[in-house]
Coordinates of C-alpha atoms in Angstrom, one line a residue:
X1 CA 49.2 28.6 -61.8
X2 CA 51.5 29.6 -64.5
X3 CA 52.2 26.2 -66.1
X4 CA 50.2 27.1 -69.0
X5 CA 52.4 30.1 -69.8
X6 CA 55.3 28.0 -69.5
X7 CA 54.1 25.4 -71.9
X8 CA 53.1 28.0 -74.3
X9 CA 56.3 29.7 -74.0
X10 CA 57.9 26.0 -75.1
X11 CA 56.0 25.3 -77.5
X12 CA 55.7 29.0 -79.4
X13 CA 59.2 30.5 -78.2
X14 CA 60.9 33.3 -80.1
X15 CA 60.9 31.8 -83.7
X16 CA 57.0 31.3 -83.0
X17 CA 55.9 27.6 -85.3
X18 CA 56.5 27.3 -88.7
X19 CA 53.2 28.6 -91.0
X20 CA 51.4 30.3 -88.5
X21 CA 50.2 33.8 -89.4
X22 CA 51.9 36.4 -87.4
X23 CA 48.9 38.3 -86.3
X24 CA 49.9 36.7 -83.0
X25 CA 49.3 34.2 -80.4
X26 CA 45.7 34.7 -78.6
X27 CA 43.7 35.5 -81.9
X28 CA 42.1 38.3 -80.5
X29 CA 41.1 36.7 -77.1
X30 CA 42.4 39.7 -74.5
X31 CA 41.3 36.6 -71.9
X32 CA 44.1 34.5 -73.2
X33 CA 46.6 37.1 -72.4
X34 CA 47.5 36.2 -68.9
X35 CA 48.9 33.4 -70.4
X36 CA 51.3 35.0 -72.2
X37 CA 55.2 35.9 -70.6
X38 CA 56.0 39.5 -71.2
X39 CA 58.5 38.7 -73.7
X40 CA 55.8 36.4 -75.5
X41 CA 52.8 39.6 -74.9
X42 CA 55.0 42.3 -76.4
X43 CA 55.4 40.3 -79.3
X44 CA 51.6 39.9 -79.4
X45 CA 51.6 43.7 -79.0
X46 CA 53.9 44.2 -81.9
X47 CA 51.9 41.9 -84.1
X48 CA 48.7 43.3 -83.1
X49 CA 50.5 46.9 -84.5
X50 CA 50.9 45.5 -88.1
X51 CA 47.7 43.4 -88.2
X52 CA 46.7 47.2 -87.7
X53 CA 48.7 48.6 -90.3
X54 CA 48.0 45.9 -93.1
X55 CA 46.7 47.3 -96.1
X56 CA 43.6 45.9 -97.1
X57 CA 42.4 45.3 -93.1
X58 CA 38.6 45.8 -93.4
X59 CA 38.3 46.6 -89.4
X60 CA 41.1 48.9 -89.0
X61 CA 39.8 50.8 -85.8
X62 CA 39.0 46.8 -84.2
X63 CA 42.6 45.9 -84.6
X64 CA 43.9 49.1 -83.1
X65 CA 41.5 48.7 -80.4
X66 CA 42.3 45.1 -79.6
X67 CA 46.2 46.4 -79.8
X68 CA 45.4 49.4 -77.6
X69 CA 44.5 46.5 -74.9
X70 CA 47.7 44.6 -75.4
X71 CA 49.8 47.5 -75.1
X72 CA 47.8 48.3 -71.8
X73 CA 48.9 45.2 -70.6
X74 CA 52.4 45.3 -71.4
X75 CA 52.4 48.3 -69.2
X76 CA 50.7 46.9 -66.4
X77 CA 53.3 44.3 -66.4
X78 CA 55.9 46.3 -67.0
X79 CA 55.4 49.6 -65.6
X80 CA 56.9 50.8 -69.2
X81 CA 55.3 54.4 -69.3
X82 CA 56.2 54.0 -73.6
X83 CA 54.2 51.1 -73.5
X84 CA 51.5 52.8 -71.8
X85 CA 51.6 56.2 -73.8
X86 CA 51.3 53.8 -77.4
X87 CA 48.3 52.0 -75.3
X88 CA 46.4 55.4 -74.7
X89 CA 47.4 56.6 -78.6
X90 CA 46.4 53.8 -80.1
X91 CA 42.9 53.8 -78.0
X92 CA 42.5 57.1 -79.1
X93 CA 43.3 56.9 -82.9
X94 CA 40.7 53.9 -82.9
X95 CA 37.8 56.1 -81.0
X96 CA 38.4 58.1 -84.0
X97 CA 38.1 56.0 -86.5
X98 CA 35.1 54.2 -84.6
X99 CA 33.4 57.9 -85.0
X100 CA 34.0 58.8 -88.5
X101 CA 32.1 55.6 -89.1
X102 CA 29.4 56.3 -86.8
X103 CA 30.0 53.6 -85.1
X104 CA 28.9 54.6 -81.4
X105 CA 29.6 51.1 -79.7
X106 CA 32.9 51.1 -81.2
X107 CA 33.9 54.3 -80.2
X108 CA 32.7 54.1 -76.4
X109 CA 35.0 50.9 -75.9
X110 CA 37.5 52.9 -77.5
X111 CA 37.0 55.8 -75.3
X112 CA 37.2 53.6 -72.0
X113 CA 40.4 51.8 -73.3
X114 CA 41.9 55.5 -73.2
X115 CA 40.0 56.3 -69.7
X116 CA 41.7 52.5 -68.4
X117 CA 44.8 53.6 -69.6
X118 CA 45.2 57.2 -68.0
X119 CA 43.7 55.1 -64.5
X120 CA 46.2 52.3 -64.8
X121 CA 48.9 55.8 -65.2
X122 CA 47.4 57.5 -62.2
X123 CA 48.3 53.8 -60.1
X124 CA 51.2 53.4 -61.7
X125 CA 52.9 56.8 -61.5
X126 CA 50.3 58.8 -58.4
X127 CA 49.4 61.1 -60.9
X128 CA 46.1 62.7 -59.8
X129 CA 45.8 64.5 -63.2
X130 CA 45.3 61.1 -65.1
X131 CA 42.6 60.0 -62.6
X132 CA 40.7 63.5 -63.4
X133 CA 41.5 62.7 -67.1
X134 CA 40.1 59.1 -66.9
X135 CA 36.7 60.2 -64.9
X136 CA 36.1 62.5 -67.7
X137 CA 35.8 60.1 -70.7
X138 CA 34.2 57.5 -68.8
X139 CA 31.6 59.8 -68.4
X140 CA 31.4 59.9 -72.4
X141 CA 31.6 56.4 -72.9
X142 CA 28.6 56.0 -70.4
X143 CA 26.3 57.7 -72.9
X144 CA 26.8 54.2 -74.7
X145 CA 25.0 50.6 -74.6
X146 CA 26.5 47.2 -73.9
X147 CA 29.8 46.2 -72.2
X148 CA 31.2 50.0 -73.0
X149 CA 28.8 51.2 -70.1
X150 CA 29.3 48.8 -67.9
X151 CA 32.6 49.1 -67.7
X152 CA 32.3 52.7 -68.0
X153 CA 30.0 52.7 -64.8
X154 CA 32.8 50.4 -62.8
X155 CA 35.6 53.0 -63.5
X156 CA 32.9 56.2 -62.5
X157 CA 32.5 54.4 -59.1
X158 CA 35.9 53.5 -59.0
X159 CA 37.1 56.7 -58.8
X160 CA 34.4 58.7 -57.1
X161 CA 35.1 55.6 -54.4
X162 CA 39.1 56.7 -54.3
X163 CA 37.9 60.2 -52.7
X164 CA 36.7 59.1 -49.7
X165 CA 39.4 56.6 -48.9
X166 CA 42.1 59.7 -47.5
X167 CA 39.3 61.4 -45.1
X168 CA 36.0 59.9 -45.4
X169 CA 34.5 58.5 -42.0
X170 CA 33.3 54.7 -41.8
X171 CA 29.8 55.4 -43.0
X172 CA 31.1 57.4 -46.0
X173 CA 33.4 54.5 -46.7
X174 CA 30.0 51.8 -46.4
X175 CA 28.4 54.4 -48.7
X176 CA 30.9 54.6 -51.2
X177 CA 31.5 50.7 -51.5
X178 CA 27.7 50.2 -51.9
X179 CA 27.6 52.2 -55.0
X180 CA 29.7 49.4 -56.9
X181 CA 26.7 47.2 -56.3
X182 CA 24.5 47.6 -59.0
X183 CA 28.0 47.7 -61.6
X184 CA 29.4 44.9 -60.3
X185 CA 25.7 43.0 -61.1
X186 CA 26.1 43.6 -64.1
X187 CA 29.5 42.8 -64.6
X188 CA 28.8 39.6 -63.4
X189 CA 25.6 38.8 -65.7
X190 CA 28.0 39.8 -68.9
X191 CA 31.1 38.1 -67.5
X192 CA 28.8 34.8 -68.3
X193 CA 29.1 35.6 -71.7
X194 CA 32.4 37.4 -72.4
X195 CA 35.6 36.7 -70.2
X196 CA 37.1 39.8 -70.3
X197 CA 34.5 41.6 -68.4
X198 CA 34.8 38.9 -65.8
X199 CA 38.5 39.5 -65.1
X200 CA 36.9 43.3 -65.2
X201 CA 34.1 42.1 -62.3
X202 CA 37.1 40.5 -60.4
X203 CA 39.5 43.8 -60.8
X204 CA 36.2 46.2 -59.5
X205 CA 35.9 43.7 -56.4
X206 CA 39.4 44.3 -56.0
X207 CA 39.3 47.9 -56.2
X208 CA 36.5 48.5 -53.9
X209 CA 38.7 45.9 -51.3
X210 CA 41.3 48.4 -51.2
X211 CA 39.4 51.1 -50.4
X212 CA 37.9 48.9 -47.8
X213 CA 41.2 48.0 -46.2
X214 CA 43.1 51.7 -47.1
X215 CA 39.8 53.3 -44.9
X216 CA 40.0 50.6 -42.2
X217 CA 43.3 51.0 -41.9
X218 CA 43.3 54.9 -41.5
X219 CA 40.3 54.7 -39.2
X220 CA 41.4 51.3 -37.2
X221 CA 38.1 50.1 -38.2
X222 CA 38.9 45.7 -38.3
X223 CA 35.4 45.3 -39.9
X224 CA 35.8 47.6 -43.0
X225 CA 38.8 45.3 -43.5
X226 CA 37.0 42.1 -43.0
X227 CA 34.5 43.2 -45.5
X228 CA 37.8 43.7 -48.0
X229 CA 38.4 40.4 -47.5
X230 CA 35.3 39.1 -47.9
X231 CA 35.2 40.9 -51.2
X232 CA 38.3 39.5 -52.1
X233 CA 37.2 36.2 -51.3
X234 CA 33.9 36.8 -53.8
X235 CA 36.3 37.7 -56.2
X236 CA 38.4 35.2 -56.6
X237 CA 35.3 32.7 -56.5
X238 CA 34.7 33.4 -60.2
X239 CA 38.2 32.7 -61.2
X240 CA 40.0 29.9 -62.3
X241 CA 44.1 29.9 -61.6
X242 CA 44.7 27.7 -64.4
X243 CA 43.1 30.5 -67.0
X244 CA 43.3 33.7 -64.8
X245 CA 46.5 33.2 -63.3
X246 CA 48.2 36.9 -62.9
X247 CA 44.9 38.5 -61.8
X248 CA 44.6 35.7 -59.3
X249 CA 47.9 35.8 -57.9
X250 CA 47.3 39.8 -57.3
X251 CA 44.0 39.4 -55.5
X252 CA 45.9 36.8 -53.7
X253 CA 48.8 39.1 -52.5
X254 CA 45.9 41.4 -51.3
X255 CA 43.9 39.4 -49.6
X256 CA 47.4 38.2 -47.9
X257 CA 48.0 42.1 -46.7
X258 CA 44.9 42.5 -45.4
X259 CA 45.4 39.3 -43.2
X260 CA 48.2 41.2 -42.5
X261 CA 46.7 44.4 -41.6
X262 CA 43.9 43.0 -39.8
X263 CA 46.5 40.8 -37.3
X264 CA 48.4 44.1 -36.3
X265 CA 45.2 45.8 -35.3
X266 CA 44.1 43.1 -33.5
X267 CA 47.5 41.8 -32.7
X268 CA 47.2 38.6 -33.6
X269 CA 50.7 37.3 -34.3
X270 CA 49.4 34.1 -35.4
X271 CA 47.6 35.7 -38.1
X272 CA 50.3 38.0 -39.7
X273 CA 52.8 34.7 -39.6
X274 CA 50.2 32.8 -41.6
X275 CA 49.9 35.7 -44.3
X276 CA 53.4 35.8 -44.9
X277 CA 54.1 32.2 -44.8
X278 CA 50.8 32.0 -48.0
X279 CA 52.7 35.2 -49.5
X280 CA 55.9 33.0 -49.8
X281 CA 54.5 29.9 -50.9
X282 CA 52.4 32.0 -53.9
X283 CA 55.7 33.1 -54.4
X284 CA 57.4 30.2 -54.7
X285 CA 55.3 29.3 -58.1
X286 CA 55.5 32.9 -59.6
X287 CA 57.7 33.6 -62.4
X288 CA 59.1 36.7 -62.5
X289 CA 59.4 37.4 -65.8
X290 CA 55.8 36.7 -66.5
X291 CA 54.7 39.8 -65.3
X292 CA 57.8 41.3 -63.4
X293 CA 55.8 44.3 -62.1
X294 CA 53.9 41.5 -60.1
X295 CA 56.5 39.8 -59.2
X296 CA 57.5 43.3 -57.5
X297 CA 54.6 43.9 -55.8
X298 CA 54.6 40.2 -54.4
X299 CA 57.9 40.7 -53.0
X300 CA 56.8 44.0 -51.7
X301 CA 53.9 42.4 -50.0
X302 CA 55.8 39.9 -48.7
X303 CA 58.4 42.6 -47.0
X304 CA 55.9 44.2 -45.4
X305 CA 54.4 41.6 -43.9
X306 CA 57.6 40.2 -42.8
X307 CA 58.3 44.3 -41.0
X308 CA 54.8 43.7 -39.6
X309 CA 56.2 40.5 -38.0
X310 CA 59.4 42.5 -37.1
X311 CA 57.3 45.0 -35.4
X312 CA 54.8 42.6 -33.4
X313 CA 57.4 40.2 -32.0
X314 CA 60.6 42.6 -31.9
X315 CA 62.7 40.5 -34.4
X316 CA 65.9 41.3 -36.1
X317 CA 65.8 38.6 -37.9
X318 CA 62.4 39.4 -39.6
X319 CA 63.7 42.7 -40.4
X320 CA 66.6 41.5 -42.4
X321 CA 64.6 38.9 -44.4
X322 CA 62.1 42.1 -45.2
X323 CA 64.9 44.1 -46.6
X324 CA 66.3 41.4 -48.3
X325 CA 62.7 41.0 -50.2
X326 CA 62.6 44.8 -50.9
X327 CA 66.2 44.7 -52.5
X328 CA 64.7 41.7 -54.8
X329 CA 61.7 44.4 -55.5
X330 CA 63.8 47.0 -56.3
X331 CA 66.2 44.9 -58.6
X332 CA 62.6 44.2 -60.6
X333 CA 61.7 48.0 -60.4
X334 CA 65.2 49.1 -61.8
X335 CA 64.2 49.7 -65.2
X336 CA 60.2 52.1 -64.2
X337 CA 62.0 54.8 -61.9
X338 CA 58.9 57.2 -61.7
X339 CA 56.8 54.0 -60.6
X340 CA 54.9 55.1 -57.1
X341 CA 56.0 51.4 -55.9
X342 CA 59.1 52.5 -56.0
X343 CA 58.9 54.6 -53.1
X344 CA 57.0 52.6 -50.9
X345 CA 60.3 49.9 -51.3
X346 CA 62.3 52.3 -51.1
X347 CA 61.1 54.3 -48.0
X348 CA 60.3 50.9 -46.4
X349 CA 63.7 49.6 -46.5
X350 CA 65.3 52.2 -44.8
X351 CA 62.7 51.8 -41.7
X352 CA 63.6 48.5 -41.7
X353 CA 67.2 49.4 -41.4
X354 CA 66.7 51.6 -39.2
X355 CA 64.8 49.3 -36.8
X356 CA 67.7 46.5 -37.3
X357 CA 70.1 49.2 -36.1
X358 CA 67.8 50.1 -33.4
X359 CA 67.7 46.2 -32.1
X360 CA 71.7 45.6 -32.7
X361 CA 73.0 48.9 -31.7
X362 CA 74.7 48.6 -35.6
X363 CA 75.6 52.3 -36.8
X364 CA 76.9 50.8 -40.4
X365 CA 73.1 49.7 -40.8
X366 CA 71.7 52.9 -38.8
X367 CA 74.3 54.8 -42.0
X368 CA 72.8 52.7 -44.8
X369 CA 69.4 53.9 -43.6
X370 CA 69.8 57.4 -43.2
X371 CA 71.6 57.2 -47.1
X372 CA 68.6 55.2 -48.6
X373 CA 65.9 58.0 -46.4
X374 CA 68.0 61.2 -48.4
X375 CA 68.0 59.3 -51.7
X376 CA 64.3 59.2 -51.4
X377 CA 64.2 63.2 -50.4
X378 CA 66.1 63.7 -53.4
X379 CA 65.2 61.7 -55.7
X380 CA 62.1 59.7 -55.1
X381 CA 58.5 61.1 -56.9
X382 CA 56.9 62.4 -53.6
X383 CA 57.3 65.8 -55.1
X384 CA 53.8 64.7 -56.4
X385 CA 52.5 63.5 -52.8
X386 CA 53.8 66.0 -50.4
X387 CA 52.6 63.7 -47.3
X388 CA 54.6 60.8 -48.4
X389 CA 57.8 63.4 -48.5
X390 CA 56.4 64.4 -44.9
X391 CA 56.3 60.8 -44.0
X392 CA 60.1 60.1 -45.1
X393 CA 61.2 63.1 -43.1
X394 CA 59.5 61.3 -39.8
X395 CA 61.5 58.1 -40.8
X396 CA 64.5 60.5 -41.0
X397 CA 63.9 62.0 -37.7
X398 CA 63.3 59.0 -36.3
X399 CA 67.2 57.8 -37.9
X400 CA 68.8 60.9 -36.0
X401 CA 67.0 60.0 -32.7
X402 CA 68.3 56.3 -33.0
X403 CA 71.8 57.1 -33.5
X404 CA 71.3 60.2 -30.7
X405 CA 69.9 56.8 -28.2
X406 CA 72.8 54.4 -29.2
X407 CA 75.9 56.6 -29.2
X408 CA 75.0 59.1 -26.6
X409 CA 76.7 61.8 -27.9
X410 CA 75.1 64.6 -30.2
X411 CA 77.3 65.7 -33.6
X412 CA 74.5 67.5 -34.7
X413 CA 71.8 65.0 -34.6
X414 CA 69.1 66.3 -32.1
X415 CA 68.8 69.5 -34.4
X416 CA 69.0 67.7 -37.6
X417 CA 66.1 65.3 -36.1
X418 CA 64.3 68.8 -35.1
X419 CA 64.3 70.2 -38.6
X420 CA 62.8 67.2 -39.7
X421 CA 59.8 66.6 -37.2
X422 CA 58.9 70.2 -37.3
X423 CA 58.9 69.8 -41.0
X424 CA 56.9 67.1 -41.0
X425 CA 54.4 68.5 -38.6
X426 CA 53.9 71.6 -41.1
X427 CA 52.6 69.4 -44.1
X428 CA 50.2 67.2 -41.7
X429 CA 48.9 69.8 -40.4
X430 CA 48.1 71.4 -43.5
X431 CA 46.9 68.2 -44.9
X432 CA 44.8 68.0 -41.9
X433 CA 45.9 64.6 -40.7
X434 CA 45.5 65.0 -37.1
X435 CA 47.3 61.4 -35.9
X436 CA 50.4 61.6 -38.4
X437 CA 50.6 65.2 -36.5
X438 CA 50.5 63.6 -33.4
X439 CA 53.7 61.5 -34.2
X440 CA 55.7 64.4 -36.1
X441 CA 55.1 67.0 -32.6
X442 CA 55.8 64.3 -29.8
X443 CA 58.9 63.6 -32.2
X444 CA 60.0 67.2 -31.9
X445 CA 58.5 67.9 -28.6
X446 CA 61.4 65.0 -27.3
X447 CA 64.1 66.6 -29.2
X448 CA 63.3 70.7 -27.5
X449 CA 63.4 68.1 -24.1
X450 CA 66.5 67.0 -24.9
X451 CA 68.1 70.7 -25.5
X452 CA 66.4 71.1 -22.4
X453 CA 68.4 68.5 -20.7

């Protein structure tokens, strides 16, 4: 899929060819950018900045919008929160500039750059507050005509979708996907025309999938996550690898997970073994430093599959490949610390740890777990998202317990394990998630037994 980055990347490389105007590589064409490496797209960036800047530029509030978009990507790539800030700035500084000329189509493009960039924040970093920021604007740039509105509409349903994914029941979820119906029509009919909004139609599919498969999920509904993947498949339909090859390779990885997800609620081993072994293959052909924030998630996707396969057929062996795919993640994520990603690698590892310790009767790797589960406490950005602290403090409950099971002897475990459980509990039951409740209480309900004992 990415051999056209790679022969671009020969024949352009750092010194660029001889004569050609540096106003960059895609000529304005945001469709062209997934052809670009990041080193190659933050040059583009940069060169889309002084095109900007150049005295004498007729269109200056075009240029900084079609840099805005650049930047954006940079950030999606990179999970570079600079990059990201300079995408929403510049955005903004071109709405402007679109409204001192009156220009009202200009400036409501301009103002859904900045609402895309505070939503692609909010994914990036769990920030809530961008989300509300986002929702906001887009409700400005709706006011508008043409692609503005459309893509305005998307992002309202988008988000008014994301509500109903934490506690919504299966009808509200069948609701809320319905409403991107009528956007996603007309994505489509103006996707014929422009290609940007068709890798926008293809994102929106994508986006309504996960709140398919989050929902079904949560509700151990197999049929909201069917319908994920049949909007996945849709999605893909209208896209070409050769051309489209990073948004491709993402709606690949998800469609992959929900495979996945849908095998361990039906528990269909088969199924999960054939998701992982199409997440490695896709891997196989992925550059990383095309888009190494993709290349994370892939590896991600590709652990957690693999811990899915640990889980179904009791495997040590599965469980060491997984952490070995989440230490290649993390290696990738090094440089974004506040990235929500981050967590989920980081909080994953250390279960899988913990279940290798639980299958060998290893304390070193029992040790390595409970170090990587109080790194996260510490450290990690679930001060933001108090039910994935609560979550970690489960998995660090559940460490004590192990270590309580293989030794025999208790240095302080069963109350440490206690103190974790019961705080657990607390938050679920504030957050009023009855079956992570469930887990935290028979968790503490063993440890009083074993006091009892």
């Amino acid at each position: 899929m990415f051999e056209f980055g790679r022969e671009l990347k020969r024949l352009f490389g750092a010194d660029g060819v001889p004569g050609l105007k540096r106003d960059g590589l895609t000529g304005g064409d945001a469709a062209l950018l997934e052809l670009l490496d990041l080193k190659m797209l933050i040059a583009e960036a940069r060169a889309a900045d002084v095109a900007s800047g150049r005295i004498g530029e007729k269109d200056k509030a075009a240029r900084e919008l079609q840099a805005a978009g650049v930047w954006r990507e940079v950030a999606r790539r990179s999970g570079d929160v600079v990059a990201l800030r300079k995408a929403a700035a510049t955005a903004e500084s071109a709405a402007a500039k679109f409204e001192a000329d009156r220009r009202a189509q200009g400036w409501a493009r301009a103002r859904v750059e900045q609402a895309r960039c505070a939503m692609l924040g909010a994914e990036l970093f769990g920030d809530d507050g961008l989300g509300a920021a986002a929702e906001v604007t887009l409700k400005d740039a709706r006011r508008g005509q043409g692609s503005a509105a459309i893509l305005a509409a998307a992002g309202l349903v988008t988000l008014s979708a994301r509500k109903v994914l934490a506690q919504g029941q299966a009808e509200d979820v069948r609701a809320a996907a319905r409403t991107f119906d009528e956007p996603l029509a007309a994505l489509d009919a103006a996707g014929r025309r422009e290609n940007a909004l068709k890798i926008a139609a293809a994102e929106t599919r994508a986006a309504r999938a996960d709140i398919l498969a989050g929902a079904g999920q949560r509700l151990k509904d197999a049929s909201l996550i069917r319908a994920a993947i049949a909007d996945l498949d849709a999605a893909t339909s209208h896209l070409d690898p050769t051309y489209e090859p990073i948004v491709w390779s993402r709606i690949d990885g998800q469609r992959a997970g929900c495979h996945v997800a849908l095998g361990e609620m039906l528990g269909d081993v088969g199924m999960i073994a054939d998701a992982v072994s199409a997440l490695a293959d896709a891997l196989e052909g992925q550059p990383r430093d095309h888009s190494p924030l993709d290349w994370a998630r892939s590896q991600t996707a590709l652990a957690l599959g693999l811990q899915s396969l640990g889980e179904t057929g009791m495997s040590e062996q599965a469980f060491e490949k997984a952490v070995t795919c989440f230490d290649r993640a993390a290696l990738a994520l090094k440089r974004a610390p506040g990235l929500a990603l981050r967590a989920v690698v980081a909080s994953n590892r250390a279960i899988c740890l913990a279940r290798c310790a639980e299958l060998t009767g290893d304390l070193a790797v029992l040790d390595a777990a409970e170090v990587a589960f109080k790194g996260e406490l510490s450290t990690g950005p679930h001060h933001r998202d108090p039910v994935a602290w609560a979550l970690i403090q489960v998995h660090l409950g559940r460490v004590y317990e192990t270590r309580l099971e293989i030794t025999g002897r208790d240095k302080g475990e069963r109350a440490a394990a206690a103190v974790a459980f019961d705080a657990a509990l607390e938050v679920f039951s504030d957050e009023g998630l009855r079956s992570l409740a469930d887990i935290a209480a028979q968790g503490l309900a063993r440890m009083r037994a074993l006091s009892l004992a």
